Coordinates of C-alpha atoms in Angstrom, one line a residue:
M1 CA -29.0 137.4 252.9
Y2 CA -28.2 133.7 252.8
L3 CA -30.9 131.0 252.3
D4 CA -28.6 128.0 251.7
T5 CA -28.7 124.3 252.7
I6 CA -27.3 121.4 250.8
W7 CA -29.9 120.2 248.4
H8 CA -30.1 118.9 244.8
W9 CA -32.6 119.4 242.1
P10 CA -34.2 116.4 240.4
P11 CA -31.9 114.7 237.9
M12 CA -33.0 116.8 234.9
W13 CA -32.3 120.1 236.7
P14 CA -28.6 120.5 235.8
T15 CA -29.5 120.1 232.2
L16 CA -32.2 122.7 232.4
F17 CA -29.9 125.0 234.3
C18 CA -27.2 124.9 231.7
C19 CA -29.8 125.4 229.0
I20 CA -30.2 129.0 230.2
S21 CA -27.0 130.2 228.5
L22 CA -27.7 128.1 225.3
L23 CA -31.3 129.4 225.0
S24 CA -30.1 133.0 225.3
S25 CA -28.2 132.7 222.0
F26 CA -31.4 132.0 220.0
V27 CA -32.7 134.9 218.0
L28 CA -35.8 136.4 219.7
L29 CA -38.3 136.9 216.8
F30 CA -41.2 138.8 218.2
S31 CA -41.6 142.1 220.0
T32 CA -44.4 144.6 219.7
W33 CA -44.5 148.3 220.2
G34 CA -47.4 149.5 222.2
K35 CA -48.7 152.9 223.3
A36 CA -50.3 153.1 226.7
I37 CA -53.9 154.2 226.5
Y38 CA -53.8 156.5 229.5
S39 CA -50.8 158.6 228.8
T40 CA -48.1 159.3 226.1
T41 CA -45.4 158.9 228.6
A42 CA -46.3 156.3 231.3
P43 CA -49.5 154.3 232.0
K44 CA -51.8 155.6 234.7
P45 CA -51.6 153.3 237.7
Q46 CA -54.7 151.3 238.6
S47 CA -56.2 152.1 242.0
T48 CA -57.3 149.1 244.1
D49 CA -58.2 148.5 247.7
S50 CA -54.8 147.0 248.4
T51 CA -52.3 149.5 246.9
H52 CA -52.0 153.1 245.7
E53 CA -49.3 154.8 243.7
D54 CA -48.5 157.2 246.5
D55 CA -47.5 154.2 248.7
Y56 CA -44.3 153.7 246.6
P57 CA -41.5 155.9 245.4
P58 CA -42.0 157.2 241.8
V59 CA -40.7 154.9 239.1
E60 CA -38.6 156.4 236.3
P61 CA -39.7 155.4 232.8
L62 CA -37.3 153.9 230.2
P63 CA -39.2 154.9 227.0
D64 CA -36.4 153.8 224.7
F65 CA -35.4 150.6 226.4
D66 CA -34.8 147.7 224.0
W67 CA -34.7 144.4 225.8
K68 CA -33.5 142.5 222.7
T69 CA -30.2 144.4 222.6
T70 CA -29.6 144.7 226.4
E71 CA -26.9 142.5 227.7
P72 CA -27.3 141.0 231.2
I73 CA -25.7 143.0 233.9
K74 CA -22.2 141.9 235.0
I75 CA -21.5 141.5 238.7
R76 CA -18.0 140.4 239.8
P77 CA -18.0 140.1 243.6
F78 CA -14.6 138.3 243.7
N79 CA -12.9 138.9 247.0
P80 CA -9.6 137.3 248.0
K81 CA -10.9 136.7 251.6
Y82 CA -14.5 135.8 252.3
N83 CA -16.1 137.5 255.2
L84 CA -19.7 136.8 256.2
T85 CA -21.4 140.2 256.3
M86 CA -24.7 141.7 255.2
S87 CA -22.8 143.7 252.5
I88 CA -25.8 145.8 251.6
Q89 CA -26.0 148.9 249.4
Q90 CA -28.7 151.5 249.2
T91 CA -30.5 151.6 245.9
T92 CA -33.7 152.9 244.4
V93 CA -37.0 151.3 243.3
N94 CA -35.9 151.7 239.6
E95 CA -33.4 148.8 240.0
L96 CA -35.9 146.4 241.5
I97 CA -36.6 144.6 238.2
E98 CA -33.8 144.4 235.5
M99 CA -34.6 143.3 232.0
D100 CA -32.2 141.9 229.3
K101 CA -32.1 139.9 226.1
N102 CA -32.6 136.6 228.0
Y103 CA -36.0 137.7 229.2
L104 CA -38.2 135.5 226.9
D105 CA -36.0 132.3 227.2
R106 CA -35.8 132.7 231.0
I107 CA -39.6 133.2 231.3
M108 CA -40.3 130.1 229.3
L109 CA -37.9 128.1 231.5
R110 CA -39.5 129.4 234.6
R111 CA -42.9 128.4 233.4
K112 CA -41.6 124.9 232.6
L113 CA -40.1 124.5 236.1
M114 CA -43.3 125.7 237.7
A115 CA -45.3 123.2 235.7
E116 CA -43.0 120.3 236.4
F117 CA -42.1 121.0 240.0
P118 CA -45.0 123.0 241.4
N119 CA -44.7 121.8 245.0
T120 CA -41.0 122.7 245.1
V121 CA -40.9 126.1 243.5
L122 CA -44.3 127.5 244.7
A123 CA -45.8 127.6 248.2
S124 CA -47.9 129.9 250.3
E125 CA -49.9 130.2 253.5
D126 CA -53.3 132.0 253.5
S127 CA -51.9 134.7 255.7
V128 CA -49.5 135.9 253.0
K129 CA -52.3 136.8 250.5
P130 CA -52.5 140.6 251.4
A131 CA -48.7 140.9 250.8
V132 CA -48.7 138.9 247.6
D133 CA -51.7 140.8 246.3
E134 CA -50.1 144.1 247.2
L135 CA -46.9 143.4 245.3
Y136 CA -48.6 142.0 242.3
T137 CA -51.1 144.8 242.0
W138 CA -48.3 147.4 242.1
L139 CA -46.0 145.6 239.7
V140 CA -48.6 145.0 237.0
G141 CA -50.5 148.3 237.5
T142 CA -47.6 150.7 237.9
Y143 CA -44.0 149.4 237.9
L144 CA -43.8 147.3 234.8
P145 CA -45.8 149.5 232.4
T146 CA -44.1 152.6 233.7
R147 CA -40.5 151.4 233.8
Y148 CA -40.7 149.3 230.6
P149 CA -43.4 150.7 228.3
R150 CA -42.0 148.9 225.2
M151 CA -42.5 145.6 227.0
F152 CA -45.7 146.1 229.0
E153 CA -48.8 148.3 228.6
V154 CA -52.1 148.8 230.2
R155 CA -55.0 148.5 227.7
P156 CA -58.7 147.7 227.7
S157 CA -59.7 144.0 227.9
A158 CA -61.3 142.3 225.0
G159 CA -64.8 143.0 226.4
G160 CA -63.8 146.6 227.3
I161 CA -65.0 146.1 230.9
S162 CA -61.7 146.3 232.8
P163 CA -58.1 147.0 231.8
V164 CA -55.5 144.3 231.5
L165 CA -51.7 144.3 231.4
R166 CA -50.5 143.3 227.9
N167 CA -47.2 141.6 227.8
L168 CA -45.9 142.9 224.4
I169 CA -43.2 140.2 224.3
T170 CA -45.5 137.2 224.7
G171 CA -48.7 138.8 223.4
E172 CA -50.5 137.7 226.5
D173 CA -53.0 139.8 228.6
L174 CA -52.9 139.5 232.4
S175 CA -55.5 140.5 234.8
M176 CA -54.7 143.6 236.8
S177 CA -56.3 141.9 239.8
P178 CA -54.5 139.2 241.8
G179 CA -55.8 135.6 241.8
E180 CA -58.1 134.0 244.3
T181 CA -55.3 132.4 246.2
P182 CA -51.7 133.6 246.9
R183 CA -50.3 130.5 245.2
E184 CA -52.2 131.4 242.0
T185 CA -50.9 134.9 242.1
L186 CA -47.3 133.8 242.8
K187 CA -47.4 131.5 239.8
T188 CA -48.5 134.4 237.5
L189 CA -45.8 136.6 239.0
G190 CA -43.2 133.8 238.5
G191 CA -44.0 133.6 234.8
L192 CA -44.0 137.4 234.3
V193 CA -40.6 138.5 235.6
D194 CA -37.2 136.8 235.8
D195 CA -36.9 137.2 239.6
D196 CA -37.6 134.9 242.5
F197 CA -39.6 136.3 245.4
L198 CA -39.9 135.3 249.1
F199 CA -42.4 136.9 251.4
L200 CA -41.6 137.1 255.1
L201 CA -44.2 138.2 257.7
P202 CA -43.6 139.2 261.4
S203 CA -43.7 136.1 263.4
E204 CA -46.8 135.5 265.5
D205 CA -44.8 135.7 268.7
G206 CA -43.3 139.0 267.7
D207 CA -39.8 137.4 267.5
S208 CA -38.2 137.7 264.1
F209 CA -39.8 137.1 260.6
T210 CA -41.3 133.9 259.1
L211 CA -41.3 132.8 255.5
K212 CA -45.0 132.5 254.5
G213 CA -44.9 132.4 250.6
F214 CA -42.5 132.2 247.7
V215 CA -41.9 131.5 244.0
T216 CA -38.3 130.4 243.6
C217 CA -37.3 128.8 240.3
F218 CA -33.5 129.1 240.7
P219 CA -32.7 128.6 244.4
N220 CA -29.0 128.3 245.3
G221 CA -28.6 124.7 246.6
F222 CA -31.7 124.5 248.8
N223 CA -35.3 123.3 248.7
T224 CA -37.4 126.4 249.5
S225 CA -40.5 124.3 250.2
K226 CA -38.7 122.9 253.3
K227 CA -38.3 126.4 254.6
L228 CA -41.9 127.5 254.6
N229 CA -43.1 128.7 258.1
M230 CA -39.6 128.8 259.4
K231 CA -38.2 131.9 261.1
L232 CA -35.3 133.8 259.6
R233 CA -32.7 132.4 262.0
D234 CA -34.0 128.8 261.5
I235 CA -33.8 129.1 257.7
H236 CA -30.1 130.0 258.1
K237 CA -29.1 127.3 260.7
P238 CA -27.0 125.4 258.1
V239 CA -25.1 128.5 257.1
P240 CA -21.6 128.4 258.7
S241 CA -21.1 131.1 261.3
Y242 CA -24.5 132.7 260.6
K243 CA -25.6 132.6 264.3
E244 CA -22.4 134.1 265.5
K245 CA -21.9 136.7 262.8
L246 CA -25.3 137.7 261.4
E247 CA -28.3 136.5 263.3
K248 CA -28.9 139.4 265.7
S249 CA -28.0 142.1 263.1
M250 CA -30.2 140.5 260.5
D251 CA -33.2 140.4 262.9
R252 CA -32.6 144.0 263.9
Y253 CA -32.3 145.2 260.3
F254 CA -35.4 143.5 259.1
A255 CA -37.4 144.9 262.1
K256 CA -36.2 148.5 261.3
L257 CA -36.5 148.4 257.5
K258 CA -38.9 151.1 256.4
P259 CA -41.3 151.1 253.4
G260 CA -39.9 153.0 250.5
R261 CA -36.3 152.0 251.2
F262 CA -34.7 149.5 248.8
V263 CA -31.4 147.8 249.5
K264 CA -29.4 145.4 247.3
R265 CA -26.4 143.0 247.6
A266 CA -24.6 140.5 245.4
N267 CA -24.1 137.1 246.8
P268 CA -20.3 137.2 247.1
V269 CA -19.6 133.5 247.2
P270 CA -18.3 132.0 243.9
L271 CA -20.1 128.8 243.0
L272 CA -19.9 126.7 240.0
S273 CA -23.2 125.2 238.8
M274 CA -21.5 122.1 237.5
T275 CA -19.3 119.6 239.5
H276 CA -17.6 117.9 236.5
A277 CA -14.3 118.9 234.9
D278 CA -15.7 120.4 231.7
M279 CA -14.9 124.0 232.4
Q280 CA -16.4 125.2 229.1
K281 CA -19.8 124.2 230.4
A282 CA -19.3 125.3 234.0
R283 CA -21.0 128.5 235.2
V284 CA -20.2 131.0 237.9
R285 CA -23.5 131.9 239.6
V286 CA -24.1 135.3 241.1
E287 CA -27.4 136.5 242.7
R288 CA -28.5 140.0 242.4
Q289 CA -30.5 140.3 245.7
F290 CA -33.0 142.9 246.8
L291 CA -34.8 143.6 250.0
H292 CA -37.7 146.0 250.7
R293 CA -40.8 146.3 252.9
L294 CA -44.3 146.6 251.4
P295 CA -46.0 149.8 252.6
R296 CA -49.4 148.4 253.4
S297 CA -49.0 144.8 254.6
K298 CA -45.6 145.6 256.1
A299 CA -44.3 142.3 254.8
I300 CA -40.6 141.9 253.9
V301 CA -40.0 141.0 250.2
F302 CA -36.7 139.3 249.5
S303 CA -36.1 138.9 245.7
F304 CA -33.2 137.8 243.6
K305 CA -32.2 137.4 240.0
T306 CA -29.8 134.6 239.1
L307 CA -27.0 135.5 236.7
L308 CA -24.7 132.9 235.1
Y309 CA -21.3 133.6 233.6
T310 CA -19.0 131.2 231.8
L311 CA -15.4 130.7 232.9
P312 CA -14.1 131.6 229.4
E313 CA -16.0 134.9 229.8
I314 CA -14.3 135.5 233.2
K315 CA -10.9 134.8 231.7
E316 CA -11.4 137.0 228.7
E317 CA -12.1 139.9 231.1
G318 CA -8.7 139.3 232.8
L319 CA -10.3 138.2 236.0
G320 CA -9.2 134.6 236.1
D321 CA -6.7 135.1 238.9
A322 CA -9.2 137.2 240.9
L323 CA -11.8 134.4 240.8
A324 CA -9.2 131.8 241.6
D325 CA -8.2 133.8 244.6
A326 CA -11.8 134.1 245.6
I327 CA -12.2 130.4 245.6
D328 CA -9.2 130.0 247.9
G329 CA -10.6 132.9 250.0
L330 CA -13.5 130.7 251.0
N331 CA -11.1 129.1 253.5
D332 CA -10.1 132.5 254.9
G333 CA -12.0 135.3 256.5
N334 CA -14.5 135.0 259.4
A335 CA -16.5 132.0 258.1
P336 CA -14.0 129.3 256.8
G337 CA -16.7 126.7 256.8
F338 CA -18.0 128.2 253.5
H339 CA -15.3 126.3 251.6
F340 CA -17.0 123.0 252.6
Y341 CA -20.5 124.4 252.6
K342 CA -20.1 125.5 248.9
R343 CA -18.5 122.2 248.0
A344 CA -15.4 124.0 246.7
A345 CA -13.4 120.8 247.5
V346 CA -15.3 119.2 244.6
W347 CA -14.9 121.8 241.9
G348 CA -12.3 124.3 243.2
A349 CA -9.1 122.7 242.0
S350 CA -10.3 122.1 238.5
A351 CA -11.7 125.6 238.3
K352 CA -8.5 127.3 239.5
A353 CA -6.4 125.3 237.2
Y354 CA -8.4 126.4 234.2
L355 CA -8.7 130.1 235.4
Q356 CA -4.9 130.3 235.9
S357 CA -3.9 128.5 232.7

């Protein structure tokens, strides 16, 4: 799925974006082992009016998962010829949220961005509240404490009246219930997991899907706030060849996607996060994208985790030529406009010279 238009963050954004890789090298000093109060294996999910465990596929626990020693996943979607396709793969609910050693640094960065640019990275319409509440309730009540019991656990609140989700990494307690407004809930969600979320509801006229809420701290060259209340096809108008190659198939796929089915893709377009010639500081950006439909509200949730890789890292893996070919490949395939759209004319020559040196 492509949600791209040409847009630039405020002046301080490139600095913050590059800080991600620097922050990840700091030693993460605190982590607490917790034992869920309801079970010795996985916390008992909390029943609410908006969601029940049986609405979702079962989540496989990772009882020995150590986030501090887990490297970020490596995705290398380098193709010598770029073709605009959906390129989706079937997957399971277990892959929806990936954790790694950068978790704490990224969460702190996300919270900083939400505080400094709240009207850019957060937005919602009242109509999206059932969908946002549904996802939040399931994530905090079932998914996170089940999948990652060494990071999150359900425990009694300080007053003992109702349970809370304890974030064992930050030491914070979160309400199991969503906030009064969808924006409030999205802000909490955005500071809890290192994924961006966009909620699309069926359009009122029955034609396509419309973006009604989001928390996006790391969008790829576009201002999500300008996309609110736009249909899927209108969001993608600036994307080269989208109307000819993907518009109809995307609308059909969204309409037919059933609850309980999870699909993923990697954004296969190489993009450097810097436009200057310092290749040591440049990053290759890859998005790990997920799509699924919520079982109760029937909303479509598009989520993505942003991964950054250094060019020296790519070269050390012996993939310098492959990435250089992929940069040239933006001119080939069924959507040659992507070479200009991704500004490869600005950074492509420098990147290729370094990768092939």
